[in-house]
PDB file of C-alpha atoms in Angstrom:
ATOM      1  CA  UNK A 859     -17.719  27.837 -17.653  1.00 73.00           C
ATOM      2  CA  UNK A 860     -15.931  28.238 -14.194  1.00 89.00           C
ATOM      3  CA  UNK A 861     -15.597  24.884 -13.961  1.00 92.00           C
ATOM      4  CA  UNK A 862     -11.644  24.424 -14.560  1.00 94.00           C
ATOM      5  CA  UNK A 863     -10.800  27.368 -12.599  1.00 95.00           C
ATOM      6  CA  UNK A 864     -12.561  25.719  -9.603  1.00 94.00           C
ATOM      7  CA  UNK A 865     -11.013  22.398 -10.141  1.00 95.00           C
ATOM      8  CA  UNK A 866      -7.311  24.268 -10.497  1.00 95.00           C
ATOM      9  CA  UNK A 867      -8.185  26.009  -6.810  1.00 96.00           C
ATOM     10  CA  UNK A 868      -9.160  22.749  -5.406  1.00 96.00           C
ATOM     11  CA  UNK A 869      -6.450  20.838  -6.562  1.00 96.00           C
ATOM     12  CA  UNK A 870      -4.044  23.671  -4.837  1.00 96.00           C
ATOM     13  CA  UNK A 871      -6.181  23.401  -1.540  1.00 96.00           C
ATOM     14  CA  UNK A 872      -5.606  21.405   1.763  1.00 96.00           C
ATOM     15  CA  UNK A 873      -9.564  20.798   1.637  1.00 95.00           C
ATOM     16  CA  UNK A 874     -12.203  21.237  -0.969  1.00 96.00           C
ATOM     17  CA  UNK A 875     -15.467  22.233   0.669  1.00 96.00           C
ATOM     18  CA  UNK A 876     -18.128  22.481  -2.421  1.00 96.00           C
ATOM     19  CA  UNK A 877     -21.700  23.713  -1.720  1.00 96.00           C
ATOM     20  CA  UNK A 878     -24.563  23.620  -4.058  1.00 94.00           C
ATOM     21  CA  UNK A 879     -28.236  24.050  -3.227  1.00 92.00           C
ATOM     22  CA  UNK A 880     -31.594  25.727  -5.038  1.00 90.00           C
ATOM     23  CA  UNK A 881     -33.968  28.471  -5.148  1.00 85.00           C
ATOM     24  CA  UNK A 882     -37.788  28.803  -5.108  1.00 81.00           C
ATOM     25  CA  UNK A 883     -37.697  29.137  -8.819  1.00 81.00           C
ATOM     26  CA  UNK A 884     -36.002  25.356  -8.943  1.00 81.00           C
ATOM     27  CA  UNK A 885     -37.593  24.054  -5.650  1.00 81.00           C
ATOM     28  CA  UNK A 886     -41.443  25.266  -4.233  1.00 76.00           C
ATOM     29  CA  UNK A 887     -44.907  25.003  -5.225  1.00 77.00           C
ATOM     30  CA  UNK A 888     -45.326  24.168  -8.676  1.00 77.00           C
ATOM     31  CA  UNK A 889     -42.067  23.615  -9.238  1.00 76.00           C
ATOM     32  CA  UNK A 890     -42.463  19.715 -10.030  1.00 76.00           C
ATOM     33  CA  UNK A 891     -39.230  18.025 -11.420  1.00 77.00           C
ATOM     34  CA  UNK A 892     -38.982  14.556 -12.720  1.00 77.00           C
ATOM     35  CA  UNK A 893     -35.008  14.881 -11.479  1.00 83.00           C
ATOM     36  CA  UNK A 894     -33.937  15.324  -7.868  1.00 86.00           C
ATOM     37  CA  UNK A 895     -30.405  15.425  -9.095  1.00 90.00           C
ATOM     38  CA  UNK A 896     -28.772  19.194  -8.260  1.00 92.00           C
ATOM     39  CA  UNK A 897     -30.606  21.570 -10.657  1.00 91.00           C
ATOM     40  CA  UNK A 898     -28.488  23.063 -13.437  1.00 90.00           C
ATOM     41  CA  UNK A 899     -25.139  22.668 -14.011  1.00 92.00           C
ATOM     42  CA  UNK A 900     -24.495  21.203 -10.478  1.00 94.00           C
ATOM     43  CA  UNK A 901     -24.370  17.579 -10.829  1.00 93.00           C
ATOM     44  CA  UNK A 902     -21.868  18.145 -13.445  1.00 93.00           C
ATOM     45  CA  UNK A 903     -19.993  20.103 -11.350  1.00 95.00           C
ATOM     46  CA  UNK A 904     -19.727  18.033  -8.549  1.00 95.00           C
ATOM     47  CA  UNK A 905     -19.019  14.969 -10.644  1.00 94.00           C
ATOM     48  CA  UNK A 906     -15.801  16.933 -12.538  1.00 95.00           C
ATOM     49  CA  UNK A 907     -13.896  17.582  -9.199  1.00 96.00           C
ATOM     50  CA  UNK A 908     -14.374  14.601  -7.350  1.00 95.00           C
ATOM     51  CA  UNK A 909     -13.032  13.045 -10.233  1.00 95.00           C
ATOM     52  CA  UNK A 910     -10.042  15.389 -10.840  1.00 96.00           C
ATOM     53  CA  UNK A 911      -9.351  14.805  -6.994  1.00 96.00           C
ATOM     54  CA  UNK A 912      -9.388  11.490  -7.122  1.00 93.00           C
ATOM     55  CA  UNK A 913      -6.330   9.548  -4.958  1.00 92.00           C
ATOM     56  CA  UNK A 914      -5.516  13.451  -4.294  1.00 94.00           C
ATOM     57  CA  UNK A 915      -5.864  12.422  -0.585  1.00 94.00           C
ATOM     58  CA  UNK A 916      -7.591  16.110  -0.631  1.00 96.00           C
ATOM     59  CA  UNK A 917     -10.610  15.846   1.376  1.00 95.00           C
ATOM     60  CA  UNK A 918     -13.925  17.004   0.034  1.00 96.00           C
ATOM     61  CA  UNK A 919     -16.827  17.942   2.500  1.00 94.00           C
ATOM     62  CA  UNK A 920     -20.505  18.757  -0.186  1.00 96.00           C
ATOM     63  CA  UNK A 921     -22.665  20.729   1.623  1.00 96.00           C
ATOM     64  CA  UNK A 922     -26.396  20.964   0.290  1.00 94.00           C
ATOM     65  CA  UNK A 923     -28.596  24.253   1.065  1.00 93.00           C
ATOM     66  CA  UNK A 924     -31.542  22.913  -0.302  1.00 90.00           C
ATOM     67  CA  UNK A 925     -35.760  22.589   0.194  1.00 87.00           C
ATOM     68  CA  UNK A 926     -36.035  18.588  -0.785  1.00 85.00           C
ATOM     69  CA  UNK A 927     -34.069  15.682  -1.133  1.00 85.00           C
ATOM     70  CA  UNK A 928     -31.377  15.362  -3.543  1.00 90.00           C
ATOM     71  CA  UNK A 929     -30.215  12.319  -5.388  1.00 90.00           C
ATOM     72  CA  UNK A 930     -26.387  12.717  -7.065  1.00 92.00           C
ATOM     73  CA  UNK A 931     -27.543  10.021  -9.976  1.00 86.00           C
ATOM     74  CA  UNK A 932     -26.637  11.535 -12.736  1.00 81.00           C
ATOM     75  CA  UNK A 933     -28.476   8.658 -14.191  1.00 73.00           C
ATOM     76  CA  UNK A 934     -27.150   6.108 -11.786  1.00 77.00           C
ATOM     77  CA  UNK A 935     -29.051   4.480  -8.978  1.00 79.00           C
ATOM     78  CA  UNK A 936     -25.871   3.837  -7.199  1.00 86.00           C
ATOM     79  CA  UNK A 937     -25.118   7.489  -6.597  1.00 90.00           C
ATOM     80  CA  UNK A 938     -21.351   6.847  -7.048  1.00 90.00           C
ATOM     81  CA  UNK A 939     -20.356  10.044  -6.783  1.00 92.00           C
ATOM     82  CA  UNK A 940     -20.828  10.207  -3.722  1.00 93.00           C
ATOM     83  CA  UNK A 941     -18.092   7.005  -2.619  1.00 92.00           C
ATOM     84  CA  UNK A 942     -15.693   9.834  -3.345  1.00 93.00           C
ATOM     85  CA  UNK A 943     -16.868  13.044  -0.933  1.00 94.00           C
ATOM     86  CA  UNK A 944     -15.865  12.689   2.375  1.00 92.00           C
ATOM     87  CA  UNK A 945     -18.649  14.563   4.389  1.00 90.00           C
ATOM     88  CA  UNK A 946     -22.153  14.988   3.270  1.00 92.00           C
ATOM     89  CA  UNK A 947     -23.539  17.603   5.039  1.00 92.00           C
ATOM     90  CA  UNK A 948     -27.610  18.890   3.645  1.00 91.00           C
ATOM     91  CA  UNK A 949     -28.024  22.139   5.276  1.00 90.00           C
ATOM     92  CA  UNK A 950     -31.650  22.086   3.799  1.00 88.00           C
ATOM     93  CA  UNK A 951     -32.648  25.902   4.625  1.00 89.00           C
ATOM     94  CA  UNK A 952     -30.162  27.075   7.297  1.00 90.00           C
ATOM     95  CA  UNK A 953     -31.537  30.371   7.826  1.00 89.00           C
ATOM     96  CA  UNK A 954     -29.184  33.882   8.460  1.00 92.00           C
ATOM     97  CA  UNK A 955     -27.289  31.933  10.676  1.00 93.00           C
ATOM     98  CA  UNK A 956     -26.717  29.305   8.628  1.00 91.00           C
ATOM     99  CA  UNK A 957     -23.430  30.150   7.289  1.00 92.00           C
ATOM    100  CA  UNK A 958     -21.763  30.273  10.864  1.00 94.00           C
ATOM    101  CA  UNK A 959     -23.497  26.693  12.010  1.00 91.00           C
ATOM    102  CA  UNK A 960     -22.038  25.316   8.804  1.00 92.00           C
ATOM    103  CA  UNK A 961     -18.698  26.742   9.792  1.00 92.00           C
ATOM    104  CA  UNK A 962     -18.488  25.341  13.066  1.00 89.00           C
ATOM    105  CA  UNK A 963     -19.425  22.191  12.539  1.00 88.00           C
ATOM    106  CA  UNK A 964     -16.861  21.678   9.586  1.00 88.00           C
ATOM    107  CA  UNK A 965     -14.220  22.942  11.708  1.00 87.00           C
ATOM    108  CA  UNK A 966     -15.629  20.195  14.813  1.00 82.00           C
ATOM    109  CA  UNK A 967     -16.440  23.560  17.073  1.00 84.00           C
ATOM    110  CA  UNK A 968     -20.384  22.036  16.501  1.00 83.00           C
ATOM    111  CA  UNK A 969     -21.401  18.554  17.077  1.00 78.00           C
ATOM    112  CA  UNK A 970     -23.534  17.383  13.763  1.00 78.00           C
ATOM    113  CA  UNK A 971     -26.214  15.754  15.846  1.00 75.00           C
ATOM    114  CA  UNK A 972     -28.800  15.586  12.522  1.00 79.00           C
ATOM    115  CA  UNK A 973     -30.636  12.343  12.347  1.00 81.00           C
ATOM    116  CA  UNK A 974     -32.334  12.102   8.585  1.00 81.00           C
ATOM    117  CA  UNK A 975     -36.431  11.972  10.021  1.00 77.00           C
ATOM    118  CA  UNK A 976     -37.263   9.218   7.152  1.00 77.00           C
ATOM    119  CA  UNK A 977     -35.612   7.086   3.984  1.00 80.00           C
ATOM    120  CA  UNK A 978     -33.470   9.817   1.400  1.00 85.00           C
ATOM    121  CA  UNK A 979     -34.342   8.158  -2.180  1.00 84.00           C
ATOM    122  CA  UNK A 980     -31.392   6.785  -4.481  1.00 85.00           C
ATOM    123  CA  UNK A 981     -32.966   8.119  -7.721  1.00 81.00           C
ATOM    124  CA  UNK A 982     -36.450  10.079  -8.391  1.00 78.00           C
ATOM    125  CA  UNK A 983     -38.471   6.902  -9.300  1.00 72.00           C
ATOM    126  CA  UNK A 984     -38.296   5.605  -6.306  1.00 72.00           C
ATOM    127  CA  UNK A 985     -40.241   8.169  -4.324  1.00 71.00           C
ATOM    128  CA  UNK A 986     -43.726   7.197  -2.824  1.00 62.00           C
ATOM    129  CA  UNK A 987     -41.926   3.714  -2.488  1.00 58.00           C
ATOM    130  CA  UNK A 988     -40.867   1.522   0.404  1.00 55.00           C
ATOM    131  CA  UNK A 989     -37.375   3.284   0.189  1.00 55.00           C
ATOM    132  CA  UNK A 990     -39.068   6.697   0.657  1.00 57.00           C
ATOM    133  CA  UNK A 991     -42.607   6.392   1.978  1.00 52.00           C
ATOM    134  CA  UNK A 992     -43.655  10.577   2.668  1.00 49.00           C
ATOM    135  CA  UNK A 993     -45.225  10.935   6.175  1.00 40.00           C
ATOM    136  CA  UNK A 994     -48.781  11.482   4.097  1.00 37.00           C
ATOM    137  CA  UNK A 995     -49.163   8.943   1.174  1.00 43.00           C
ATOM    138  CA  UNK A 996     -51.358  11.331  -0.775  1.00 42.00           C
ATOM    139  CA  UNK A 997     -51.772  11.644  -4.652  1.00 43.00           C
ATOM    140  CA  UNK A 998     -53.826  13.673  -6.549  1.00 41.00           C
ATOM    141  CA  UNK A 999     -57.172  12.292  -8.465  1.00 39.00           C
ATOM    142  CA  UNK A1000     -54.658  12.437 -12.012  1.00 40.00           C
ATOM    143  CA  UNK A1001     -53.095   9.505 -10.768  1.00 44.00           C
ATOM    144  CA  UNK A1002     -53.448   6.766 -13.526  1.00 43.00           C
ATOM    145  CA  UNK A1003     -53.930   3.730 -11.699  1.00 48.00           C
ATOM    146  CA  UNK A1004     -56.862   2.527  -9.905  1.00 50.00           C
ATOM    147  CA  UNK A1005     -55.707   0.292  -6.982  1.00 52.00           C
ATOM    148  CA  UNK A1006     -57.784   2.353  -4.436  1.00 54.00           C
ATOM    149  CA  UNK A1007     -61.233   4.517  -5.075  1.00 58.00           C
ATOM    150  CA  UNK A1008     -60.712   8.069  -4.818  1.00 58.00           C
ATOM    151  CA  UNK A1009     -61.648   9.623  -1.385  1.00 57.00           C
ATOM    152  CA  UNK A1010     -64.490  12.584  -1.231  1.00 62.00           C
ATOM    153  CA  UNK A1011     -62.011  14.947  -2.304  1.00 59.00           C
ATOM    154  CA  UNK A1012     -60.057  13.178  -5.360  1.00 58.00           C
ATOM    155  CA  UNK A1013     -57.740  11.844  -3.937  1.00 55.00           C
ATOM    156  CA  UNK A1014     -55.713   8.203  -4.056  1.00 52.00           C
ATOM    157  CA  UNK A1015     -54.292   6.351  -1.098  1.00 50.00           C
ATOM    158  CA  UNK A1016     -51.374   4.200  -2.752  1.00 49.00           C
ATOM    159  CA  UNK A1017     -50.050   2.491  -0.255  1.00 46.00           C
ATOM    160  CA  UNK A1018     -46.098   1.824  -0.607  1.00 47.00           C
ATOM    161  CA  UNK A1019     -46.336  -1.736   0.980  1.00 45.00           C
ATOM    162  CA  UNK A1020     -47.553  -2.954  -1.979  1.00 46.00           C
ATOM    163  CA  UNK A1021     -45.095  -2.155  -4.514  1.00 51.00           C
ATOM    164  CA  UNK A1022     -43.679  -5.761  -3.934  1.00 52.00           C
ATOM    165  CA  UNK A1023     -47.402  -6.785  -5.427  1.00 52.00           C
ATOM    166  CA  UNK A1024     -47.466  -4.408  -8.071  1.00 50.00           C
ATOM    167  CA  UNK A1025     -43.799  -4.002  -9.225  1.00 51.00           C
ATOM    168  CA  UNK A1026     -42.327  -7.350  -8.440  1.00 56.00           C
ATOM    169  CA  UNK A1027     -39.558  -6.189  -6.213  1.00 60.00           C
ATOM    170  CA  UNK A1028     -38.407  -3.626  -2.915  1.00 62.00           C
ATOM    171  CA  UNK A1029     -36.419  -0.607  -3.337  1.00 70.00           C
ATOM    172  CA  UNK A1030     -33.459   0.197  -1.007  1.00 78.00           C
ATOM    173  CA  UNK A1031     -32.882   4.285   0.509  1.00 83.00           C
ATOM    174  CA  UNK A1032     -29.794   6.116  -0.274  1.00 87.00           C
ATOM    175  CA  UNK A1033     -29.696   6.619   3.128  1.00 86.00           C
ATOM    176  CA  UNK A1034     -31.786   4.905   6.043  1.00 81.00           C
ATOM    177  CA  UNK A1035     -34.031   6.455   8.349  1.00 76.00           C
ATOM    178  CA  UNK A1036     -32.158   7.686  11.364  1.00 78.00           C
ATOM    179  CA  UNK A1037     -28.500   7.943   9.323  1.00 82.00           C
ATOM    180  CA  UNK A1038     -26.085  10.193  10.809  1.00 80.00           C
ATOM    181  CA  UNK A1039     -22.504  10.628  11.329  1.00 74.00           C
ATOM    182  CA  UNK A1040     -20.544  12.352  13.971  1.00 70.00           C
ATOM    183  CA  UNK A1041     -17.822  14.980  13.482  1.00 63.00           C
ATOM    184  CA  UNK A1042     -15.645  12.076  14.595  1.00 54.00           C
ATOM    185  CA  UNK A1043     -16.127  10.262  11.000  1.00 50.00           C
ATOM    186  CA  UNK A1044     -17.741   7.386  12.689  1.00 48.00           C
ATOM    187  CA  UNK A1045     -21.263   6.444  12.216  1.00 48.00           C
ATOM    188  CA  UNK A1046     -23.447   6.838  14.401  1.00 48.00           C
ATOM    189  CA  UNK A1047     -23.798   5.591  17.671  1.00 55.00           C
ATOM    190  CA  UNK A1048     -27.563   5.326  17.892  1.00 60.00           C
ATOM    191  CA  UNK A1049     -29.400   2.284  15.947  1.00 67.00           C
ATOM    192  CA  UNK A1050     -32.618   2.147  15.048  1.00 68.00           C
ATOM    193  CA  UNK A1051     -35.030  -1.262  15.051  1.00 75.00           C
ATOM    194  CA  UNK A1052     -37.938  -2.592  15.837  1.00 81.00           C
ATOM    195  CA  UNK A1053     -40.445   0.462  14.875  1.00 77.00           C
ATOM    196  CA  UNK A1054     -44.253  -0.447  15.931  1.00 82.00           C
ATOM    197  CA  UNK A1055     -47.076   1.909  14.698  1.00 79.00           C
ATOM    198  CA  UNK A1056     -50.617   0.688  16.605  1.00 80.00           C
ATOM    199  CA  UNK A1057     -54.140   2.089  16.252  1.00 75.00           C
ATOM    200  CA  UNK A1058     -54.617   2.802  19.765  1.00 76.00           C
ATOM    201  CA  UNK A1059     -58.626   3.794  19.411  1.00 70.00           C
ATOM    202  CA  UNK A1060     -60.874   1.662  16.375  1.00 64.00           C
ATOM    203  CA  UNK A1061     -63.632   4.522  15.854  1.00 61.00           C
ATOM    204  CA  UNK A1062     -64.796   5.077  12.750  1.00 62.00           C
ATOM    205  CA  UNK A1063     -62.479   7.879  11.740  1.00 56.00           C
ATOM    206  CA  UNK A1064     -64.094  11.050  10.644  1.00 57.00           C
ATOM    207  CA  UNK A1065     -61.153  13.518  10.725  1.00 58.00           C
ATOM    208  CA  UNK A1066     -57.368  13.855  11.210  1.00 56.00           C
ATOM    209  CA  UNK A1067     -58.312  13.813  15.182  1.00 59.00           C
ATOM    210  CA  UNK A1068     -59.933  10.859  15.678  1.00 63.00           C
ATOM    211  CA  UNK A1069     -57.059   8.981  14.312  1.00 68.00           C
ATOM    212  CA  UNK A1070     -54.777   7.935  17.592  1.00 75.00           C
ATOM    213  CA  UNK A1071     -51.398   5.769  17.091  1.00 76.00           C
ATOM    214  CA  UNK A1072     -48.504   4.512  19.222  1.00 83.00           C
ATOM    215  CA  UNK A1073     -45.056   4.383  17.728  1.00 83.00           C
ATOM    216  CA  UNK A1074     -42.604   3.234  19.424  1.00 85.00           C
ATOM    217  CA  UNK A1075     -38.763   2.268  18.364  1.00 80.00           C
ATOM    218  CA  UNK A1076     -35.883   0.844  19.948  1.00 81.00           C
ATOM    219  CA  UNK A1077     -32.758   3.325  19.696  1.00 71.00           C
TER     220      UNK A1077
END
């Protein structure tokens, strides 16, 4: 393992920077995990220098190249690795230029303007739920339960408003939809409340295109 010799060069650093991300033989079609945690040897990683530079006063930016959400669990809904990293910064897939964005908006050249699009999860069982509801609430026909009947093509609408009803309580996100920091430190300037969604038309919908909504949100 290269574990200790990375802890030893962060110790003897001004500023750790770690980054840890996946492939399309950990993350892609067919590649179905029951963890969202870092694959391999990551988590563990992660976990061993944050706690070796604990009350260091070294700071530690974690920088995720990655193709879905990550949780830092490591068993534990609370994520609590995470109290301890300074920056959080998911790159997702940066493309070639990715490695000079990162760089400049590390260093503050860049302003980190990224705005998380919907809820990040605090541990994998809580995906599909009110803390991470997917744009497209689809699962397949092997879905066990029967709380709506299979449309033409298999497939189960399972609404996450209901999980209240069916599992007695309401999950929280890791991180809210529209979180975001500045280069600053500070959070955010921008709040979101108040989102609306409204069926603007009440046809009988027989595709994606009759289907036409009004959101609207106060920022």
């Amino acid at each position: 393992s290269k574990i200790p010799a990375a802890i030893t060069a962060a110790k003897a650093a001004d500023a750790v920077v770690i980054v840890i991300g996946d492939n399309d033989g950990t993350c892609g079609e067919w590649q179905d995990n029951d963890n969202l945690d870092p694959p391999g040897q990551q988590m563990n990683f992660i976990q061993q220098v944050v706690n070796e530079l604990k009350g260091s006063g070294i700071p530690i930016v974690l920088v995720t190249i990655n193709g879905r959400q990550y949780t830092f669990a490591g068993g534990n809904p609370s994520n609590s690795v995470l109290d301890d990293v300074d920056i959080l910064l998911n790159a997702f897939r940066p493309g070639q230029q990715g490695g000079i964005a990162l760089r400049d908006v590390i260093m503050g050249d860049a302003e980190n303007s990224g705005r998380l699009a919907q809820n990040w999860p605090k541990i994998v069982g809580d995906v599909n739920s009110g803390s991470n509801p997917w744009l497209q609430e689809v699962r397949g026909k092997w879905v066990a339960n029967s709380r709506s009947k299979p449309d033409p093509d298999g497939r189960i609408y399972d609404s996450y408003q209901n999980e209240q009803k069916f599992y007695g309580e309401i999950t929280e996100p890791l991180f809210e939809f529209g979180y975001g920091m500045s280069n600053t430190g500070c959070t955010s300037q921008f709040k979101y409340s108040n989102l609306k969604v409204k069926v603007v038309n009440n046809a009988p919908v027989q595709n994606d295109t009759d289907v036409v909504m009004r959101v609207t949100v106060d920022v």
